[in-house]
Amino acid sequence: MKKKRARARTRPAARPAARPPAISPAQALWLELMPFYIREAWLLDDRRLSEWLDLFTDDVLYFMPRRKNVPRREAHRELTPLGDLAILEEDKRYLEMRVARLDTGMAWAEDPPSRTRHLVGNLEVTPLARGEVQARTAFLVYRSHLETDHQILSGCRDDVLRKVQGAWKIARRTIVLDANVLLDKNLSVFL
Amino acid sequence: MGATRKHVVIDPATGKIDRRIFSDQAVYDDEMERIFGRAWLMIGHESLLPAPDDYFHTYMGEDPIILTRDGGGRLHALLNMCRHRGNRVVRCDDGNANRFMCTYHGWTYRNDGALDHVPGKSEAYYDALDRASLGLVEARVETYAGIVFATWAKDGPSLEAYLGDARWYLDTVFNRRDGGMQALGPMKWLEPANWKVMVDNCSDNYHVPTTHLSSARVQSKYLGRPRLSHKDQFESPNRHAFVNGHSITFRDADDNVPRYVHGVSSETFQLFQDYHDATMPEVERRLGTLRARRVQLGNHSIFPNGILGLRLALPRGPRQTEFWHFVLVDREAPEAIKHIIRVGSQANNGAAGMFEQDDVDNWRQVTAASASRHGRRYPQDLSMGLGHAGPHPEYPGLVSERYISENNQRLFYQRWEEFMNAESWADIPLDPIKARFDGTATMRG
């Protein structure tokens, strides 16, 4: 730092500072949301789950359809629709129950807790009507449990975000795992 | 082949069982022949393939099965194995097709199993291939109240005789409404546990207040779910019954309360009570007064690997099981009720289910203990309630005096021995059907 300043002083005739490159509104939105997802990942991995719950609107739908083997030409049938049996089809109350359960000290699937690492990227943002935003991300989640159990969960999230009192909240999350038969003994970590 | 090996694993006088059956490869291999090769196996539900030419891919034990409905509406359970080299002819989970083509050499089968087309029939095979004998291998199929079962045993009994008086209890859920049930699912996942551990767990209500207390507690707080404690379980009016090889628990109470299902809350309970009351005349007509008003099926297992309704424990080696979770709903129930049952089912059962996720580590460690060099010298103790079960004047099967009992588990391992030691179906005892099936419901629905 010191050196830089010194150099600047010795060059009083330097070109005027370049104007910051113009950012499009879409880029600005992307830059606003990427830290949102990084923060979410840290909240999950740090097990700060009540703060994580605050990232969701009260009317959230947290949905993980099943994923079937179907012919390529019938790709519309690959994900099971709402109304069919899902892996997760939760409202805020169910999410709160899941978090409250962990605090009882008797939620054995997560006590002792899993060690997780959520890597979230490939963010793609699309503005929707009424100020809502669609944000798609891809994730790799590593889970280590008890002594040697370990799993990698690969998938994507398709979120609808909405601003509530100035802060982005997730109003709908669709999680699609890259799996047909889940290889994991259970799915007790949040994605 | 182990044809002469005698499997003696339980001492009925003490309830001690040899824990090696949960991890021994030779035992497992015999199970695949002697149990999964013989028993009627639950494989699906008619509602999964409602239209002509629909199919649903499933398993009989480890064997991949295409459950088809042919153009005439008849069901077939076909081994998914091309008769030429053995490649699968279906790779999708379900669909609609009247032909299945092997992707290796193009042999093509009709959905009733017949070998329809062989490339080079004349040019390569000199018209010498006996196509009639090379259809897909077909298992026997029968249905009960829309649930599809299949067996490899040509000498086995009818499905009706196989279910026997267990149907008296099963009817109270699966044969309840004129419109039948609708299956949704399956959700599929692998559990690192022996298949028998989860089957035997179906009658283990002793574990519920310990294993599942966290889920029950938060659901009491958030949904008004009935409290769960050891005291409640010990004083429960529920019963345990072992009927013709099948493990049943049921609620025995004449208080006109709808069957408890996951997902119901204090806000939605009235919806279920109203549905219960509105359908009671129909249910009474179908099942007779005693069953309609007094008996509610609880946790249960249809031998060998049906788990709590239409859910399957598919063996994948001695220490691994593929779980299939379906939910069944009354087809004619109001949408609001179907929604609550579906959401409650995924929230509590299945890989991510709050209740079910807490079972798995117990089951895997029980399985692992059976492989422990030292631990496996010590038997499991299933002595709970020994000598406190027997025939009942009203209820079929061997009924335990109390709900919390290991009577069904002991009898499950004795049933397992009967299958494992039998040379043929003639050696496997079946109880005669003695129950009175009041009402209009039949095997067909």
XYZ file of C-alpha atoms in Angstrom:
636
model
C 0.000 0.000 0.000
C 2.735 2.425 1.035
C 4.673 1.810 -2.137
C 1.645 2.440 -4.312
C 0.942 5.786 -2.722
C 4.578 6.774 -3.086
C 4.497 5.926 -6.739
C 1.355 7.940 -7.235
C 3.033 10.963 -5.693
C 6.001 10.739 -7.998
C 3.728 10.742 -11.036
C 1.601 13.844 -10.711
C 0.974 13.977 -14.432
C -0.622 10.530 -14.672
C -3.661 10.168 -16.888
C -6.952 11.029 -15.201
C -8.442 7.985 -13.453
C -10.373 5.821 -15.871
C -14.136 5.949 -15.333
C -15.320 2.737 -13.742
C -16.622 0.474 -16.476
C -20.352 0.795 -16.904
C -22.310 -2.107 -15.344
C -25.594 -3.109 -16.806
C -28.569 -3.508 -14.440
C -28.364 -7.255 -15.056
C -24.717 -7.319 -13.968
C -25.547 -5.227 -10.913
C -28.243 -7.711 -9.961
C -25.836 -10.588 -10.448
C -23.270 -8.866 -8.232
C -25.943 -8.331 -5.606
C -27.138 -11.915 -5.606
C -23.884 -13.847 -5.778
C -22.912 -12.750 -2.245
C -26.450 -13.694 -1.147
C -25.785 -17.283 -2.214
C -22.287 -17.325 -0.761
C -23.686 -16.118 2.523
C -26.395 -18.773 2.411
C -23.762 -21.465 1.894
C -21.783 -20.278 4.916
C -24.917 -20.173 7.082
C -25.627 -23.788 6.191
C -22.088 -25.016 6.661
C -21.733 -23.067 9.927
C -25.064 -24.608 11.073
C -26.621 -21.192 11.629
C -29.971 -22.582 10.587
C -32.342 -20.106 12.190
C -30.558 -17.348 10.265
C -30.818 -19.531 7.163
C -34.591 -19.818 7.689
C -34.797 -16.011 7.612
C -33.689 -16.104 3.989
C -37.091 -17.518 3.020
C -40.419 -15.719 2.661
C -43.289 -16.846 4.858
C -45.087 -18.279 1.827
C -42.074 -20.228 0.527
C -42.430 -23.504 -1.310
C -39.275 -25.605 -0.868
C -39.645 -28.289 -3.493
C -37.507 -31.207 -4.612
C -39.199 -33.307 -7.292
C -38.220 -36.862 -8.111
C -36.212 -37.375 -11.265
C -37.125 -40.272 -13.517
C -35.450 -42.150 -16.332
C -37.535 -41.309 -19.393
C -36.686 -41.280 -23.102
C -35.004 -38.094 -24.343
C -38.063 -37.290 -26.442
C -40.217 -37.406 -23.280
C -37.995 -35.032 -21.315
C -41.083 -33.193 -20.058
C -41.765 -36.241 -17.833
C -38.303 -36.353 -16.279
C -39.188 -34.229 -13.246
C -42.299 -35.129 -11.308
C -44.814 -32.249 -11.194
C -46.330 -30.693 -8.098
C -49.152 -32.950 -7.048
C -47.100 -36.101 -7.472
C -45.011 -37.534 -4.629
C -41.927 -35.346 -4.217
C -38.749 -35.836 -2.222
C -39.514 -32.521 -0.525
C -42.609 -30.352 -0.763
C -42.334 -28.107 2.231
C -43.818 -24.850 3.399
C -42.201 -22.518 5.938
C -43.792 -24.336 8.855
C -42.298 -27.661 7.815
C -38.883 -26.042 7.326
C -39.162 -24.519 10.809
C -40.039 -27.938 12.223
C -36.991 -29.463 10.576
C -34.735 -26.850 12.138
C -36.463 -27.014 15.523
C -36.067 -30.789 15.459
C -32.293 -30.468 15.337
C -32.381 -28.332 18.497
C -34.051 -31.111 20.519
C -30.728 -32.960 20.727
C -32.492 -36.154 19.636
C -32.588 -35.817 15.854
C -30.313 -38.789 15.446
C -29.708 -38.429 11.704
C -27.912 -35.164 12.513
C -26.715 -35.757 16.044
C -23.715 -35.850 15.958
C -24.117 -33.460 13.034
C -22.919 -33.865 9.475
C -19.914 -31.902 8.270
C -21.018 -30.164 5.090
C -19.530 -27.918 2.436
C -21.899 -26.196 0.048
C -20.211 -24.998 -3.150
C -22.673 -22.851 -5.079
C -22.036 -21.258 -8.441
C -23.122 -20.890 -12.069
C -25.501 -18.131 -11.015
C -27.855 -17.044 -13.761
C -30.333 -14.264 -13.009
C -33.520 -13.465 -14.910
C -35.833 -10.616 -13.867
C -39.489 -11.638 -13.579
C -42.686 -9.620 -13.238
C -43.562 -7.664 -10.053
C -39.929 -7.146 -9.061
C -39.294 -10.863 -8.566
C -36.161 -12.492 -9.880
C -35.401 -16.010 -11.024
C -31.983 -17.170 -9.880
C -30.576 -20.503 -10.978
C -27.484 -21.931 -9.324
C -25.624 -25.219 -9.458
C -24.248 -26.876 -6.342
C -21.938 -29.566 -5.136
C -22.495 -30.409 -1.507
C -20.084 -32.662 0.334
C -21.408 -34.382 3.434
C -19.319 -36.295 5.917
C -21.095 -38.051 8.767
C -20.042 -40.047 11.818
C -16.788 -41.868 11.093
C -16.469 -42.608 7.402
C -19.871 -41.954 5.786
C -19.576 -39.428 3.017
C -21.641 -38.306 0.066
C -21.535 -35.795 -2.725
C -24.855 -34.275 -3.679
C -24.845 -32.649 -7.091
C -27.723 -30.624 -8.424
C -29.214 -27.258 -9.200
C -31.584 -24.835 -7.574
C -34.145 -22.779 -9.379
C -35.177 -19.972 -7.022
C -37.700 -17.190 -7.211
C -36.488 -14.264 -5.094
C -38.536 -11.365 -3.815
C -37.544 -8.295 -1.807
C -39.149 -8.150 1.615
C -38.410 -4.927 3.534
C -35.425 -4.253 1.318
C -33.845 -7.706 1.632
C -33.905 -10.519 -0.888
C -35.827 -13.581 0.258
C -36.408 -16.921 -1.413
C -40.080 -17.284 -2.248
C -39.768 -20.558 -4.083
C -36.933 -23.019 -4.342
C -36.929 -26.016 -6.671
C -34.015 -28.345 -6.060
C -33.165 -30.863 -8.756
C -30.687 -33.552 -7.752
C -28.585 -35.281 -10.389
C -29.761 -38.702 -9.295
C -32.472 -41.262 -9.852
C -31.898 -43.665 -6.944
C -30.380 -41.516 -4.198
C -27.128 -43.091 -3.092
C -27.320 -41.597 0.348
C -28.529 -43.330 3.486
C -30.747 -40.322 4.107
C -31.170 -36.724 3.083
C -30.872 -34.895 6.367
C -28.894 -31.825 5.264
C -30.408 -28.734 3.679
C -29.696 -27.845 0.053
C -26.712 -75.080 -3.653
C -27.499 -75.206 0.038
C -30.485 -77.459 -0.630
C -29.640 -79.460 2.458
C -28.554 -76.608 4.683
C -30.839 -76.103 7.616
C -31.298 -72.546 8.729
C -31.970 -72.512 12.444
C -31.727 -68.918 13.558
C -34.256 -68.355 16.327
C -34.851 -70.099 19.610
C -38.605 -69.592 20.087
C -38.319 -70.369 23.796
C -35.903 -67.524 24.495
C -36.288 -65.189 21.527
C -32.548 -65.298 20.828
C -31.674 -64.948 17.169
C -28.417 -65.546 15.401
C -27.393 -62.099 14.156
C -25.249 -63.475 11.351
C -28.346 -63.648 9.148
C -28.035 -59.887 8.643
C -24.719 -59.987 6.824
C -23.831 -63.525 5.753
C -23.471 -63.847 1.984
C -24.448 -67.534 1.878
C -27.616 -66.856 3.863
C -28.405 -63.984 1.520
C -27.920 -66.157 -1.557
C -30.329 -68.722 -0.113
C -32.841 -65.969 0.643
C -32.817 -64.905 -2.996
C -33.673 -68.472 -4.049
C -35.900 -69.655 -1.259
C -37.763 -66.516 -0.254
C -37.589 -64.076 -3.160
C -37.704 -66.940 -5.644
C -40.916 -68.308 -4.134
C -43.015 -65.811 -2.208
C -45.666 -63.520 -3.628
C -43.787 -60.224 -3.869
C -45.418 -56.814 -3.889
C -44.216 -55.079 -7.042
C -46.497 -52.151 -7.791
C -50.000 -50.791 -8.044
C -52.476 -50.832 -10.908
C -52.812 -47.043 -10.803
C -49.148 -46.728 -11.871
C -50.057 -48.166 -15.266
C -53.694 -47.270 -15.855
C -53.892 -47.328 -19.677
C -53.360 -50.100 -22.245
C -49.651 -50.398 -23.172
C -48.505 -48.569 -20.019
C -45.566 -50.084 -18.203
C -43.855 -49.578 -14.853
C -40.330 -50.799 -14.139
C -39.932 -52.604 -10.834
C -38.080 -55.450 -9.098
C -38.692 -58.897 -7.686
C -35.838 -59.010 -5.194
C -32.789 -58.154 -7.289
C -34.403 -59.087 -10.599
C -35.536 -56.197 -12.834
C -39.164 -56.590 -13.863
C -41.225 -54.795 -16.488
C -44.757 -54.674 -15.197
C -46.860 -54.173 -18.331
C -50.500 -53.768 -19.214
C -50.959 -55.248 -22.650
C -53.253 -53.861 -25.340
C -56.089 -55.944 -23.927
C -55.561 -54.556 -20.401
C -53.956 -57.694 -18.912
C -51.022 -57.325 -16.510
C -47.711 -59.109 -17.107
C -44.577 -59.250 -14.947
C -41.706 -59.772 -17.396
C -38.074 -60.308 -16.498
C -36.189 -57.403 -18.050
C -33.637 -59.619 -19.767
C -33.279 -60.174 -23.483
C -33.295 -63.917 -24.101
C -30.337 -63.609 -26.484
C -27.540 -62.209 -24.331
C -29.341 -60.787 -21.323
C -29.284 -57.041 -21.896
C -32.195 -55.119 -20.452
C -34.912 -54.301 -22.975
C -36.296 -51.394 -20.910
C -34.171 -48.687 -19.327
C -36.869 -46.207 -18.354
C -38.815 -46.056 -15.111
C -42.227 -46.038 -16.756
C -43.947 -45.157 -20.018
C -46.272 -46.352 -22.730
C -45.038 -48.767 -25.389
C -46.346 -51.871 -27.102
C -42.875 -53.134 -28.084
C -39.545 -53.290 -26.250
C -36.391 -53.405 -28.335
C -33.113 -54.690 -26.974
C -30.445 -52.048 -27.654
C -27.769 -54.689 -28.239
C -28.920 -56.571 -31.360
C -32.463 -55.356 -31.859
C -34.483 -58.346 -30.703
C -37.929 -56.876 -30.107
C -40.623 -58.113 -27.738
C -44.321 -57.375 -27.480
C -45.544 -56.076 -24.117
C -47.068 -59.484 -23.370
C -43.525 -60.855 -23.538
C -43.658 -62.577 -26.941
C -40.515 -62.310 -29.080
C -41.832 -60.419 -32.083
C -38.855 -59.567 -34.241
C -35.285 -60.799 -34.638
C -33.034 -59.037 -37.180
C -31.682 -61.603 -39.645
C -34.251 -64.229 -38.758
C -33.684 -65.853 -42.159
C -30.390 -64.327 -43.270
C -28.467 -65.029 -40.065
C -30.508 -67.701 -38.277
C -31.598 -69.759 -41.329
C -35.179 -69.593 -39.904
C -34.017 -72.039 -37.247
C -34.561 -69.849 -34.176
C -37.466 -71.033 -32.021
C -38.947 -67.634 -31.296
C -41.943 -69.086 -29.460
C -39.683 -70.389 -26.683
C -37.707 -67.152 -26.410
C -40.261 -64.719 -25.036
C -39.380 -62.641 -21.997
C -39.483 -64.783 -18.858
C -42.849 -64.183 -17.207
C -43.815 -64.412 -13.538
C -47.294 -65.100 -12.195
C -49.208 -61.917 -11.428
C -52.225 -61.343 -9.218
C -53.681 -58.273 -7.601
C -55.243 -57.468 -4.285
C -57.257 -54.214 -4.073
C -55.138 -52.758 -6.872
C -51.782 -53.771 -5.343
C -49.843 -55.924 -7.805
C -47.985 -59.019 -6.618
C -45.866 -61.459 -8.597
C -44.205 -64.788 -7.888
C -41.797 -67.088 -9.677
C -43.364 -70.121 -7.989
C -45.431 -72.177 -10.374
C -46.332 -74.505 -7.493
C -47.249 -71.730 -5.072
C -50.690 -70.937 -3.686
C -53.024 -68.215 -4.937
C -52.375 -64.687 -3.706
C -55.642 -64.919 -1.786
C -54.394 -67.973 0.115
C -50.969 -66.339 0.572
C -52.438 -63.210 2.175
C -54.979 -65.330 4.030
C -56.556 -63.724 7.051
C -54.033 -60.871 6.981
C -56.372 -59.390 4.394
C -58.984 -59.028 7.135
C -56.807 -56.257 8.589
C -55.293 -54.947 5.350
C -58.776 -54.312 3.946
C -59.356 -51.580 6.520
C -56.981 -49.349 4.554
C -56.439 -50.818 1.102
C -59.971 -52.011 0.425
C -61.818 -49.231 2.164
C -63.506 -47.296 -0.644
C -65.385 -48.354 -3.747
C -63.064 -46.226 -5.886
C -59.914 -47.890 -4.617
C -56.555 -46.248 -4.057
C -54.085 -44.329 -6.119
C -50.323 -44.812 -5.736
C -47.884 -41.906 -6.015
C -44.170 -42.558 -6.272
C -41.789 -44.180 -5.789
C -38.994 -42.229 -4.225
C -35.916 -44.461 -4.310
C -32.786 -44.522 -2.197
C -30.130 -46.909 -0.913
C -29.759 -47.780 2.727
C -26.659 -49.555 4.061
C -28.694 -52.133 5.986
C -29.974 -55.677 5.607
C -33.527 -55.872 4.248
C -34.824 -57.887 7.229
C -33.875 -55.162 9.680
C -36.366 -52.735 8.187
C -39.023 -55.386 7.708
C -38.816 -56.468 11.336
C -38.890 -52.782 12.348
C -42.463 -52.555 10.960
C -43.753 -54.239 14.110
C -41.272 -52.512 16.399
C -43.307 -49.794 18.052
C -40.969 -49.952 21.024
C -38.416 -47.831 19.126
C -40.797 -45.041 18.222
C -40.629 -42.915 21.399
C -36.828 -43.111 21.386
C -35.831 -43.006 17.726
C -38.514 -40.559 16.618
C -39.051 -38.372 19.655
C -37.524 -35.251 18.083
C -39.915 -35.385 15.117
C -42.943 -36.217 17.232
C -42.147 -33.446 19.684
C -41.844 -30.658 17.115
C -44.934 -31.900 15.317
C -46.896 -31.853 18.565
C -45.824 -28.245 18.991
C -46.359 -27.060 15.413
C -49.195 -29.288 14.199
C -50.881 -30.501 17.355
C -49.794 -34.063 16.635
C -50.740 -36.540 19.395
C -48.032 -36.749 22.033
C -45.608 -39.618 21.846
C -44.059 -41.184 24.918
C -43.261 -44.626 26.221
C -46.267 -44.344 28.543
C -48.594 -43.598 25.619
C -47.225 -46.583 23.728
C -47.470 -48.925 26.710
C -51.082 -47.882 27.365
C -52.111 -47.801 23.714
C -55.246 -49.727 22.702
C -53.318 -50.971 19.671
C -52.477 -54.619 19.123
C -49.880 -56.764 17.461
C -50.961 -59.713 15.332
C -49.031 -62.207 13.242
C -51.242 -63.623 10.522
C -50.234 -66.283 8.025
C -46.683 -64.973 7.759
C -47.566 -61.291 7.747
C -46.889 -58.777 10.486
C -49.810 -56.596 11.496
C -50.375 -53.927 14.073
C -53.814 -52.430 14.458
C -55.813 -50.024 16.535
C -58.615 -51.657 18.437
C -60.968 -48.907 19.608
C -64.584 -48.089 19.015
C -64.325 -44.336 19.302
C -65.102 -43.250 15.740
C -61.787 -41.478 15.225
C -60.166 -41.382 11.763
C -56.933 -43.283 11.318
C -53.963 -41.086 12.207
C -51.835 -40.165 9.212
C -48.677 -38.092 9.009
C -49.459 -34.491 8.118
C -52.812 -34.058 9.835
C -52.827 -31.070 12.178
C -55.200 -29.657 14.757
C -56.401 -27.261 12.033
C -57.084 -29.999 9.510
C -58.254 -32.758 11.850
C -61.920 -31.845 11.325
C -61.480 -32.359 7.583
C -60.382 -35.930 8.275
C -63.173 -36.481 10.820
C -65.765 -35.246 8.309
C -64.333 -37.514 5.611
C -64.346 -40.434 8.043
C -67.987 -39.789 9.002
C -69.183 -39.153 5.453
C -67.647 -42.354 4.115
C -68.556 -44.585 7.076
C -71.794 -45.968 5.531
C -69.814 -47.011 2.445
C -67.001 -48.466 4.556
C -69.493 -50.371 6.698
C -71.121 -51.797 3.606
C -67.723 -52.857 2.279
C -66.140 -54.206 5.472
C -68.961 -54.946 7.887
C -69.521 -53.097 11.148
C -66.792 -54.665 13.267
C -63.951 -53.864 10.877
C -65.356 -50.500 9.803
C -65.855 -49.228 13.325
C -63.327 -51.019 15.486
C -60.242 -51.968 13.482
C -57.644 -49.652 11.955
C -54.568 -51.107 10.334
C -51.337 -49.653 11.729
C -47.719 -50.408 10.862
C -47.413 -53.723 9.083
C -45.345 -55.810 6.700
C -46.501 -58.247 4.052
C -43.976 -61.092 3.905
C -41.266 -60.861 2.831
C -40.424 -57.264 1.962
C -43.492 -55.031 1.958
C -43.134 -52.183 4.403
C -45.983 -50.041 5.771
C -48.355 -50.233 2.845
C -46.994 -50.086 -0.646
C -43.355 -49.545 0.241
C -40.628 -51.947 -0.728
C -37.339 -53.064 0.816
C -35.482 -54.385 -2.233
C -32.423 -56.422 -1.300
C -29.168 -55.303 -2.917
C -26.726 -57.623 -1.181
C -26.584 -58.613 2.482
C -25.661 -55.143 3.667
C -27.560 -52.914 1.276
C -31.243 -52.343 0.544
C -32.946 -50.125 -1.984
C -35.949 -48.484 -0.432
C -38.987 -47.531 -2.493
C -41.428 -45.164 -0.899
C -44.909 -44.770 -2.380
C -47.857 -43.025 -0.838
C -51.358 -44.408 -1.342
C -54.401 -42.157 -1.183
C -58.090 -42.925 -1.567
C -58.799 -42.099 -5.175
C -62.108 -40.468 -4.275
C -60.863 -38.517 -1.250
C -61.188 -34.708 -1.432
C -58.133 -33.022 -2.963
C -57.400 -31.236 0.323
C -57.036 -34.581 2.089
C -54.870 -36.051 -0.661
C -52.642 -32.977 -0.440
C -52.182 -33.239 3.336
C -51.430 -36.970 3.133
C -48.951 -36.472 0.281
C -47.101 -33.612 1.979
C -47.166 -35.340 5.357
C -45.817 -38.486 3.755
C -42.817 -36.817 2.127
C -42.150 -34.800 5.290
C -41.936 -37.898 7.461
C -41.153 -40.922 5.305
C -38.676 -41.326 2.517
C -34.999 -40.420 2.395
C -35.646 -36.885 3.629
C -38.538 -37.750 5.938
C -38.174 -36.434 9.459
C -39.174 -39.752 10.997
C -37.445 -42.041 8.566
C -34.072 -40.298 8.417
C -33.542 -41.126 12.093
C -34.013 -44.866 11.489
C -31.172 -45.440 9.099
C -28.111 -45.240 11.310
C -29.776 -47.609 13.793
C -30.416 -50.125 11.036
C -26.997 -49.858 9.459
C -25.262 -50.319 12.798
C -27.444 -53.330 13.648
C -26.417 -54.733 10.260
C -22.756 -53.920 10.807
C -22.790 -55.529 14.277
C -23.808 -58.806 12.644
C -20.547 -58.777 10.706
C -18.429 -58.007 13.761
C -16.029 -60.881 14.417
C -16.645 -60.660 18.108
C -20.140 -59.191 18.261
C -21.736 -61.833 16.102
C -21.085 -64.492 18.734
C -23.775 -62.821 20.806
C -27.363 -63.300 19.650
C -29.974 -60.563 19.390
C -32.469 -60.641 22.242
C -36.081 -60.636 21.071
C -37.633 -61.864 24.296
C -40.132 -59.055 24.882
C -43.588 -60.367 25.685
C -42.638 -64.042 25.371
C -45.612 -66.202 26.305
C -48.063 -63.294 26.104
C -49.680 -63.865 22.735
C -52.115 -66.359 21.297
C -55.348 -66.821 19.424
C -58.055 -64.245 20.031
C -61.822 -64.803 19.968
C -62.484 -61.966 17.519
C -59.247 -61.216 15.733
C -57.404 -63.450 13.266
C -53.840 -64.572 13.834
C -51.695 -64.791 16.922
C -52.488 -61.627 18.834
C -50.272 -60.152 21.513
C -51.739 -59.092 24.847
C -49.977 -55.752 24.609
C -49.056 -53.423 21.797
C -45.389 -53.170 22.714
C -44.169 -56.684 22.092
C -41.661 -58.593 19.994
C -44.165 -61.311 19.205
C -44.432 -60.397 15.506
C -40.659 -60.196 15.120
C -40.124 -63.655 16.642
C -42.775 -65.089 14.359
C -41.319 -63.276 11.345
C -37.980 -65.089 11.847
C -39.828 -68.378 12.289
C -41.658 -67.718 9.020
C -38.278 -66.913 7.459
C -36.997 -70.309 8.665
C -40.037 -72.050 7.156
C -39.239 -70.608 3.741
C -35.487 -71.131 4.058
C -35.763 -74.774 5.077
C -38.504 -75.794 2.652
C -37.637 -77.834 -0.431
C -40.780 -76.688 -2.218
C -44.003 -74.801 -1.606
C -45.513 -78.074 -0.363
C -43.297 -77.737 2.729
C -44.405 -74.176 3.532
C -47.401 -74.101 5.860
C -50.333 -71.795 5.164
C -53.085 -71.103 7.648
C -56.572 -71.784 6.320
C -58.768 -68.738 5.769
C -61.042 -68.650 8.788
C -61.906 -64.993 9.249
C -65.363 -63.733 8.444
C -65.034 -61.211 5.664
C -68.265 -59.325 6.284
C -69.190 -56.788 3.603
C -68.815 -56.532 -0.124
C -65.041 -55.968 -0.481
C -63.217 -58.775 -2.282
C -59.653 -59.486 -3.396
C -60.455 -57.551 -6.566
C -61.465 -54.431 -4.693
